Amino acid sequence: MICLRKQLALATISLLSTGASYAEYEENNWKVDSSLANYTEEDRVSVTKIMASVNGNVSETDNVSVRATHDTMTGATPTGAVQANSVVTITNPSGGGGFDATGGSAALAPFNDNRLGLDISWKHDHTRQISTAYTAAVSIESDYRSYGASTTLNYSTNSKATTFSVGVGGTADTIYRVGGANTPQPLSNVQDQIFFDEGERATLDWLLGVTQVLNRYTTLQFNYTQSASKGYLTDPYKMLSSTDSNEIELNRFFEKRPDSRARTAASLVLAHQIPEREDILHLSYRFYDDDWDIKSHTVDLRYLFKLGNYVTLGPHLRYYQQTAAYFFRRTLNTGEPLPSFASADYRLDDMTTQTVGLGITVRIFQGGLLRARFEQINQEFEQAFFSENNIQLYQISYQHKF
Amino acid sequence: MTKVTALFAIIFVASSISACSVFKYEKVKAWQKGVLAKDEMQLRGGDEMEIYVDDHIYFSKEGSTGGYGIGAGGCGCN
């Protein structure tokens, strides 16, 4: 039952930032949200995320949102080198650096890190049909710093049935190895321990989007984005092995990626409430292509089953498939000349990711929303040494509107 | 391939259930926008905390980024 006040207010719906969507009229002005997520890879990385956000209408035409995130990351990550059979053990004179391999540990490097992130966004309605959004983001870890900002302009037709969006953004990142604050000479032999200063990269993004209301139950959005990065795009920790025909490691090199990357992505996103019920379907498809030869397809499906007035059950399915980067190599071959670029990072391999999840939402108190979900994510890789990555995600969140 | 087929079958069925109503175009009056304004009707699922975590996971563990919007911060995740 929608009260008259809400109906009148809905006539002045304002638009949100990145691509346009219909903002809910807030009877209450402020929204506080908090979330705890635990991400665990089988035998590898674990991450605990704590997030908190505040969102509010600071005036009739302005909405501001601030979100803080803290991540704790532990575990071991694949280096890209072979799993040890017979391995060279190297340390430098000071005892640090190099690598030390016993059993399978050459292929995995332990790490322990924290990340602090802050995102701010401000949405401003200039007129009934024109709005702008500005975002700024900071992310800091012991081996990484990132600063980003973006601005988006949204224009709606008079009936607000169609909204056009254009946006531009940029990011500046500094990347280095923890402790040394340095980066290795790309494709240098790990034994030689040659290091340079911190790596820097800059990225420019732009977006064009159209959002169309098809009917009272359905919104469809199309986004087209391009991104150009330049600078240090290599991972300062990742290595690859040079092996003989039996894949026995004889040498180890730091990886090297190109110093530029141009990406294109397009997505189609649908939200639809089943007219006879209150269930909602969310379906999206994204196509991605870049000049490293990675092409991917992503399909994402969420279905919200409304069980009464207070509870919603939400299964989730996602399917992702990508082709490998042209310089991805499982190993280098002893005797071949070093290629221009090479990486054994499994994230650049031919891969598929399949996600199955279930979430539940419960309305409690007056204006409170409790959510919990579990997701099982399975990745399979074509060539990389670790041929699969099995991940479990738990997340619990509570939001309150004032 | 079986999993992929199953997944697409689910999507097809889900779409078919509402196929007629999804693509029927109508001009929506201001007072008819109640459903569209719901939190759960926000694109990509409406739960910003869950979308944020998902984007972060897939940005870190896959080779593709972006395509849905602009303005997210970066990460040095391994």
XYZ file of C-alpha atoms in Angstrom:
480
model
C 0.000 0.000 0.000
C 1.728 3.165 -1.123
C 0.686 6.263 0.761
C -0.218 9.454 -1.089
C 2.882 11.298 0.110
C 5.135 8.665 -1.359
C 3.237 8.668 -4.655
C 3.665 12.420 -5.035
C 7.328 12.203 -4.175
C 7.862 9.475 -6.731
C 6.965 11.997 -9.386
C 10.268 13.735 -8.652
C 12.560 10.737 -8.698
C 16.202 11.701 -8.960
C 18.932 9.812 -10.755
C 21.940 8.033 -9.346
C 25.530 8.245 -10.490
C 27.214 5.584 -12.542
C 24.768 4.954 -15.343
C 21.273 5.997 -14.377
C 18.821 4.164 -12.194
C 15.752 5.225 -10.320
C 16.534 6.209 -6.755
C 13.964 5.228 -4.230
C 12.241 8.145 -2.655
C 13.554 8.218 0.865
C 10.814 8.845 3.367
C 13.693 8.730 5.805
C 16.670 10.844 4.823
C 19.584 8.786 6.054
C 20.705 5.264 5.484
C 23.475 3.573 7.472
C 24.805 0.241 6.259
C 27.373 -2.156 7.655
C 28.674 -5.423 6.365
C 31.065 -8.209 7.256
C 32.314 -10.572 4.580
C 34.602 -13.555 4.745
C 36.207 -14.825 1.587
C 38.171 -18.083 1.672
C 40.033 -19.826 -1.108
C 40.679 -23.520 -0.527
C 44.299 -23.819 0.680
C 45.110 -20.268 -0.313
C 43.975 -16.753 0.417
C 41.525 -15.631 3.081
C 40.104 -12.155 3.309
C 37.916 -10.617 5.968
C 36.190 -7.406 4.940
C 34.455 -4.955 7.205
C 32.478 -2.205 5.512
C 30.402 0.682 6.746
C 28.588 3.347 4.794
C 26.413 6.361 5.384
C 24.124 7.750 2.695
C 21.945 10.791 3.049
C 20.014 13.513 1.287
C 21.839 16.603 2.509
C 19.431 18.855 0.616
C 16.486 18.493 -1.762
C 18.915 18.235 -4.660
C 21.957 16.584 -3.121
C 22.735 13.076 -1.978
C 26.064 12.157 -0.388
C 27.465 8.719 0.333
C 30.619 7.723 2.228
C 31.893 4.173 2.544
C 34.876 2.865 4.497
C 36.343 -0.582 4.046
C 38.965 -2.526 5.950
C 40.332 -5.791 4.559
C 42.578 -8.274 6.326
C 44.260 -10.619 3.862
C 46.233 -13.723 4.809
C 47.296 -16.974 3.289
C 49.409 -17.926 0.326
C 49.159 -16.885 -3.266
C 50.513 -18.640 -6.358
C 53.763 -17.080 -7.549
C 53.444 -18.485 -11.052
C 56.443 -20.756 -10.589
C 56.267 -24.535 -10.835
C 55.312 -26.640 -7.895
C 58.581 -27.935 -6.597
C 59.992 -31.248 -7.594
C 63.618 -30.398 -7.841
C 64.121 -26.743 -7.107
C 66.990 -24.314 -6.847
C 67.207 -22.665 -3.439
C 68.500 -19.146 -3.496
C 68.901 -16.525 -0.864
C 70.873 -13.336 -1.133
C 73.722 -12.515 1.309
C 71.495 -10.591 3.690
C 69.177 -13.593 3.970
C 66.215 -11.763 2.537
C 64.723 -11.748 -0.937
C 65.216 -14.565 -3.387
C 63.137 -17.624 -2.798
C 63.357 -20.719 -0.743
C 61.513 -23.798 -1.789
C 60.664 -26.867 0.173
C 58.029 -29.233 -1.021
C 55.353 -27.329 -2.853
C 56.051 -23.978 -1.235
C 57.994 -22.551 -4.170
C 54.741 -22.204 -6.002
C 53.005 -20.359 -3.180
C 54.151 -17.228 -1.393
C 52.700 -16.478 2.038
C 51.444 -12.990 2.739
C 49.671 -11.011 5.371
C 48.317 -7.587 4.570
C 45.693 -5.010 5.452
C 43.817 -2.667 3.148
C 41.991 0.509 3.960
C 39.572 1.978 1.430
C 37.423 5.085 1.370
C 34.813 5.945 -1.285
C 32.854 9.145 -1.446
C 30.118 10.068 -3.892
C 28.010 13.169 -4.345
C 24.950 13.329 -6.573
C 23.451 16.653 -7.504
C 20.200 17.377 -9.331
C 20.669 20.489 -11.427
C 17.197 20.392 -12.897
C 14.428 17.838 -13.042
C 16.123 16.248 -16.034
C 19.837 16.845 -15.504
C 22.031 15.540 -12.706
C 25.712 14.992 -12.080
C 27.569 12.583 -9.867
C 31.108 12.830 -8.547
C 33.085 10.052 -6.908
C 36.474 9.879 -5.234
C 38.203 6.777 -3.919
C 41.343 5.993 -1.982
C 42.773 2.531 -1.346
C 45.918 1.865 0.682
C 47.790 -1.330 1.499
C 51.356 -1.956 2.559
C 52.340 -2.525 -1.075
C 49.790 -0.488 -2.993
C 48.242 2.985 -3.122
C 45.408 3.993 -5.384
C 43.607 7.290 -5.857
C 40.661 7.635 -8.197
C 37.925 10.075 -9.164
C 35.095 10.202 -11.655
C 32.287 12.422 -12.835
C 29.087 11.448 -14.630
C 26.431 13.560 -16.321
C 22.890 12.199 -16.613
C 20.168 13.602 -18.836
C 16.590 12.293 -18.796
C 13.792 12.858 -21.217
C 10.822 14.808 -19.919
C 8.887 11.688 -18.965
C 12.067 10.255 -17.393
C 11.528 7.098 -19.404
C 14.972 7.403 -20.999
C 18.181 8.543 -19.366
C 21.479 9.144 -21.114
C 24.720 9.060 -19.142
C 28.248 10.069 -19.980
C 31.067 9.676 -17.515
C 34.808 9.988 -17.259
C 37.182 8.880 -14.540
C 40.813 8.367 -13.708
C 42.970 6.382 -11.314
C 46.582 6.802 -10.233
C 48.224 3.776 -8.613
C 51.585 3.099 -6.987
C 52.646 -0.542 -6.735
C 55.707 -2.082 -5.073
C 56.937 -5.062 -3.106
C 56.259 -4.857 0.595
C 59.307 -4.072 2.742
C 61.610 -3.085 -0.094
C 59.278 -0.534 -1.686
C 60.716 -1.625 -5.006
C 59.862 -3.504 -8.155
C 61.994 -6.201 -9.792
C 63.555 -5.752 -13.198
C 60.995 -7.426 -15.454
C 62.078 -10.778 -16.900
C 65.274 -10.669 -14.865
C 66.544 -13.824 -13.227
C 65.302 -13.944 -9.649
C 68.794 -14.922 -8.472
C 70.200 -11.627 -9.729
C 67.974 -9.645 -7.344
C 67.830 -6.534 -9.520
C 65.269 -4.045 -8.249
C 64.029 -0.646 -9.307
C 61.877 1.958 -7.598
C 58.119 1.822 -7.007
C 55.950 1.256 -10.075
C 53.342 3.799 -11.120
C 50.420 3.595 -13.454
C 47.594 5.846 -14.580
C 44.223 4.815 -15.968
C 41.607 6.828 -17.825
C 38.035 5.509 -18.151
C 35.006 6.765 -19.947
C 31.427 5.556 -20.128
C 28.310 5.998 -22.249
C 25.051 4.625 -20.945
C 21.361 4.529 -21.711
C 18.669 3.482 -19.251
C 15.188 2.806 -20.538
C 12.007 2.172 -18.613
C 10.194 -0.435 -20.699
C 7.063 -0.661 -18.574
C 6.044 -0.205 -14.970
C 7.796 -3.430 -14.007
C 10.948 -3.284 -16.123
C 14.111 -1.248 -16.511
C 16.817 -1.992 -19.053
C 20.272 -0.407 -19.116
C 23.050 -0.518 -21.677
C 26.576 0.657 -20.809
C 29.619 1.000 -23.010
C 32.968 1.677 -21.350
C 36.545 2.073 -22.434
C 39.652 2.224 -20.338
C 43.293 2.986 -21.087
C 46.102 2.234 -18.626
C 49.737 3.176 -18.914
C 52.726 2.533 -16.693
C 53.702 -0.352 -14.454
C 51.107 -3.059 -15.109
C 53.292 -5.974 -14.008
C 52.780 -7.799 -10.715
C 55.980 -7.258 -8.666
C 55.676 -10.609 -6.912
C 54.818 -12.915 -9.760
C 57.411 -15.166 -11.346
C 57.615 -17.874 -13.926
C 59.866 -20.881 -14.214
C 62.144 -21.840 -17.023
C 61.942 -25.621 -17.228
C 63.219 -28.573 -19.171
C 60.964 -30.923 -21.104
C 59.969 -32.662 -17.860
C 58.934 -29.373 -16.296
C 61.827 -29.462 -13.863
C 62.613 -25.875 -12.949
C 66.112 -24.768 -13.916
C 65.733 -21.016 -13.578
C 63.198 -18.553 -12.358
C 62.350 -15.128 -13.742
C 60.199 -12.238 -12.652
C 57.252 -11.719 -14.974
C 56.817 -8.878 -17.431
C 53.571 -7.399 -18.809
C 53.164 -4.656 -21.423
C 53.223 -1.068 -20.162
C 49.842 -0.252 -21.639
C 46.405 -1.819 -21.734
C 43.292 -0.743 -23.641
C 40.000 -2.262 -22.548
C 36.449 -2.169 -23.891
C 33.386 -3.523 -22.142
C 29.666 -3.392 -22.841
C 26.855 -4.563 -20.598
C 23.123 -5.062 -20.763
C 21.379 -5.052 -17.398
C 17.726 -5.867 -16.747
C 15.539 -5.502 -13.665
C 12.035 -6.917 -13.865
C 9.306 -7.566 -11.341
C 7.029 -10.443 -12.266
C 3.662 -8.676 -12.601
C 1.496 -11.343 -10.960
C 3.856 -11.725 -8.019
C 6.300 -9.484 -6.199
C 9.321 -11.543 -7.224
C 12.108 -9.705 -9.031
C 14.466 -10.931 -11.703
C 17.900 -9.406 -12.274
C 19.741 -10.468 -15.384
C 22.900 -9.030 -16.904
C 25.348 -9.805 -19.653
C 28.749 -8.220 -20.144
C 31.158 -8.542 -23.037
C 34.788 -7.553 -22.452
C 37.767 -7.246 -24.788
C 41.257 -5.812 -24.400
C 44.491 -5.502 -26.326
C 46.136 -8.230 -24.250
C 43.815 -10.602 -26.154
C 41.627 -11.276 -23.141
C 38.000 -11.603 -24.200
C 35.308 -12.539 -21.762
C 31.601 -13.133 -21.337
C 29.785 -12.692 -18.054
C 26.205 -13.706 -17.333
C 24.682 -12.918 -13.962
C 21.250 -13.956 -12.729
C 19.582 -13.126 -9.434
C 16.021 -13.986 -8.539
C 14.323 -12.510 -5.487
C 11.503 -14.646 -4.102
C 9.236 -12.526 -1.935
C 8.040 -14.655 0.964
C 5.489 -12.483 2.718
C 6.138 -8.859 3.657
C 9.365 -9.352 5.551
C 11.467 -12.063 3.976
C 13.088 -12.385 0.558
C 15.047 -15.384 -0.648
C 17.574 -14.708 -3.388
C 19.370 -17.413 -5.380
C 22.266 -16.202 -7.510
C 24.025 -17.699 -10.515
C 26.971 -16.265 -12.372
C 28.959 -17.663 -15.258
C 32.212 -16.182 -16.562
C 34.532 -17.276 -19.300
C 37.724 -15.636 -20.557
C 40.455 -16.276 -23.093
C 44.096 -16.020 -22.092
C 46.355 -13.009 -22.496
C 48.635 -13.463 -25.478
C 51.732 -13.447 -23.270
C 50.412 -15.960 -20.725
C 52.839 -18.856 -20.334
C 52.653 -21.864 -18.092
C 56.477 -21.986 -18.156
C 59.352 -20.713 -20.222
C 61.392 -23.346 -22.012
C 65.079 -23.642 -21.241
C 67.056 -22.682 -24.277
C 64.432 -20.445 -25.890
C 65.201 -16.719 -25.987
C 63.223 -14.680 -23.472
C 59.958 -13.379 -24.995
C 59.080 -9.672 -24.892
C 56.382 -10.305 -22.290
C 55.501 -13.301 -20.187
C 53.368 -14.079 -17.152
C 52.228 -17.282 -15.479
C 49.630 -15.474 -13.370
C 46.576 -17.756 -13.494
C 44.296 -14.729 -13.675
C 45.530 -14.183 -17.234
C 44.875 -17.799 -18.286
C 41.917 -19.285 -20.188
C 39.446 -19.684 -17.382
C 35.863 -20.149 -16.347
C 34.283 -19.010 -13.110
C 30.995 -20.476 -11.926
C 29.161 -19.027 -8.968
C 26.171 -20.441 -7.123
C 24.816 -18.512 -4.187
C 21.851 -18.008 -1.931
C 20.903 -14.921 0.037
C 18.178 -14.048 2.474
C 16.824 -10.621 3.360
C 14.738 -9.903 6.431
C 13.034 -6.612 7.295
C 13.269 -6.010 11.009
C 12.539 -3.160 13.404
C 11.275 -0.035 11.657
C 13.540 0.660 8.688
C 16.005 -2.149 9.336
C 17.167 -4.632 6.734
C 19.219 -7.697 7.634
C 20.892 -9.624 4.799
C 22.977 -12.776 4.753
C 24.358 -14.747 1.872
C 26.606 -17.611 0.969
C 28.337 -18.009 -2.403
C 30.355 -20.915 -3.790
C 32.736 -19.750 -6.517
C 34.661 -22.289 -8.596
C 37.344 -21.307 -11.032
C 38.983 -23.608 -13.562
C 42.138 -22.754 -15.468
C 43.365 -24.277 -18.679
C 47.157 -24.166 -18.418
C 48.182 -22.711 -15.051
C 49.779 -24.965 -12.451
C 46.932 -24.483 -10.037
C 44.163 -25.720 -12.286
C 41.360 -24.710 -9.985
C 40.459 -22.239 -7.292
C 37.502 -22.975 -5.026
C 36.171 -20.090 -3.020
C 33.535 -19.702 -0.335
C 32.044 -16.339 0.504
C 29.923 -15.501 3.533
C 28.496 -12.055 3.975
C 26.181 -10.521 6.540
C 24.923 -6.957 6.376
C 22.612 -4.698 8.287
C 21.128 -1.475 6.976
C 18.994 1.021 8.833
C 17.044 3.958 7.460
C 16.430 6.982 9.658
C 29.657 -27.843 -20.943
C 26.881 -29.487 -18.902
C 27.068 -26.818 -16.234
C 26.977 -24.110 -18.872
C 23.982 -25.698 -20.532
C 22.205 -25.963 -17.217
C 22.933 -22.367 -16.430
C 21.668 -21.097 -19.727
C 18.623 -23.318 -19.398
C 17.838 -21.679 -16.093
C 18.237 -18.251 -17.590
C 16.061 -19.177 -20.539
C 13.326 -20.541 -18.306
C 13.468 -17.535 -16.028
C 13.256 -15.246 -19.009
C 10.457 -17.234 -20.594
C 8.358 -17.019 -17.466
C 8.183 -13.312 -17.859
C 9.121 -12.923 -21.505
C 5.851 -11.366 -22.525
C 5.713 -8.877 -19.723
C 9.395 -7.939 -19.875
C 9.446 -6.500 -23.366
C 5.961 -5.056 -23.571
C 6.544 -1.326 -23.879
C 4.252 1.113 -22.129
C 4.548 4.751 -21.193
C 4.726 4.803 -17.435
C 2.945 7.624 -15.617
C 4.575 9.224 -12.596
C 2.157 7.592 -10.170
C 2.861 4.187 -11.665
C 6.551 4.251 -10.739
C 6.167 2.607 -7.355
C 7.688 -0.696 -8.391
C 10.584 0.919 -10.273
C 11.549 2.956 -7.218
C 11.912 -0.054 -4.911
C 15.386 -0.766 -3.506
C 15.194 -4.331 -4.833
C 14.548 -2.986 -8.334
C 17.822 -1.079 -8.462
C 19.898 -2.446 -11.294
C 22.238 -5.387 -10.551
C 20.265 -6.443 -7.494
C 20.061 -3.327 -5.398
C 22.283 -4.410 -2.510
C 25.245 -2.063 -2.773
C 27.300 -3.875 -0.148
C 26.934 -7.194 -1.956
C 27.636 -5.689 -5.382
C 30.727 -3.950 -3.980
C 32.109 -7.216 -2.584
C 31.310 -9.133 -5.777
C 32.941 -6.531 -8.014
C 36.013 -6.565 -5.787
C 36.284 -10.355 -5.884
C 35.912 -10.658 -9.633
C 38.155 -7.649 -10.350
C 40.870 -9.371 -8.277
C 40.434 -12.938 -9.478
C 39.600 -12.513 -13.150
C 41.136 -10.709 -16.099
C 38.203 -8.390 -16.845
C 37.058 -5.219 -15.165
C 34.379 -2.615 -15.628
C 31.506 -2.504 -18.074
C 28.775 -1.718 -15.560
C 29.689 1.779 -14.478
C 32.524 4.062 -13.532
C 34.176 5.300 -10.409
C 35.293 2.296 -8.379
C 38.642 2.416 -6.607
C 41.507 0.059 -7.356
C 43.174 -2.689 -5.361
C 46.527 -4.440 -5.322
C 44.951 -7.790 -4.543
C 46.816 -10.969 -5.288
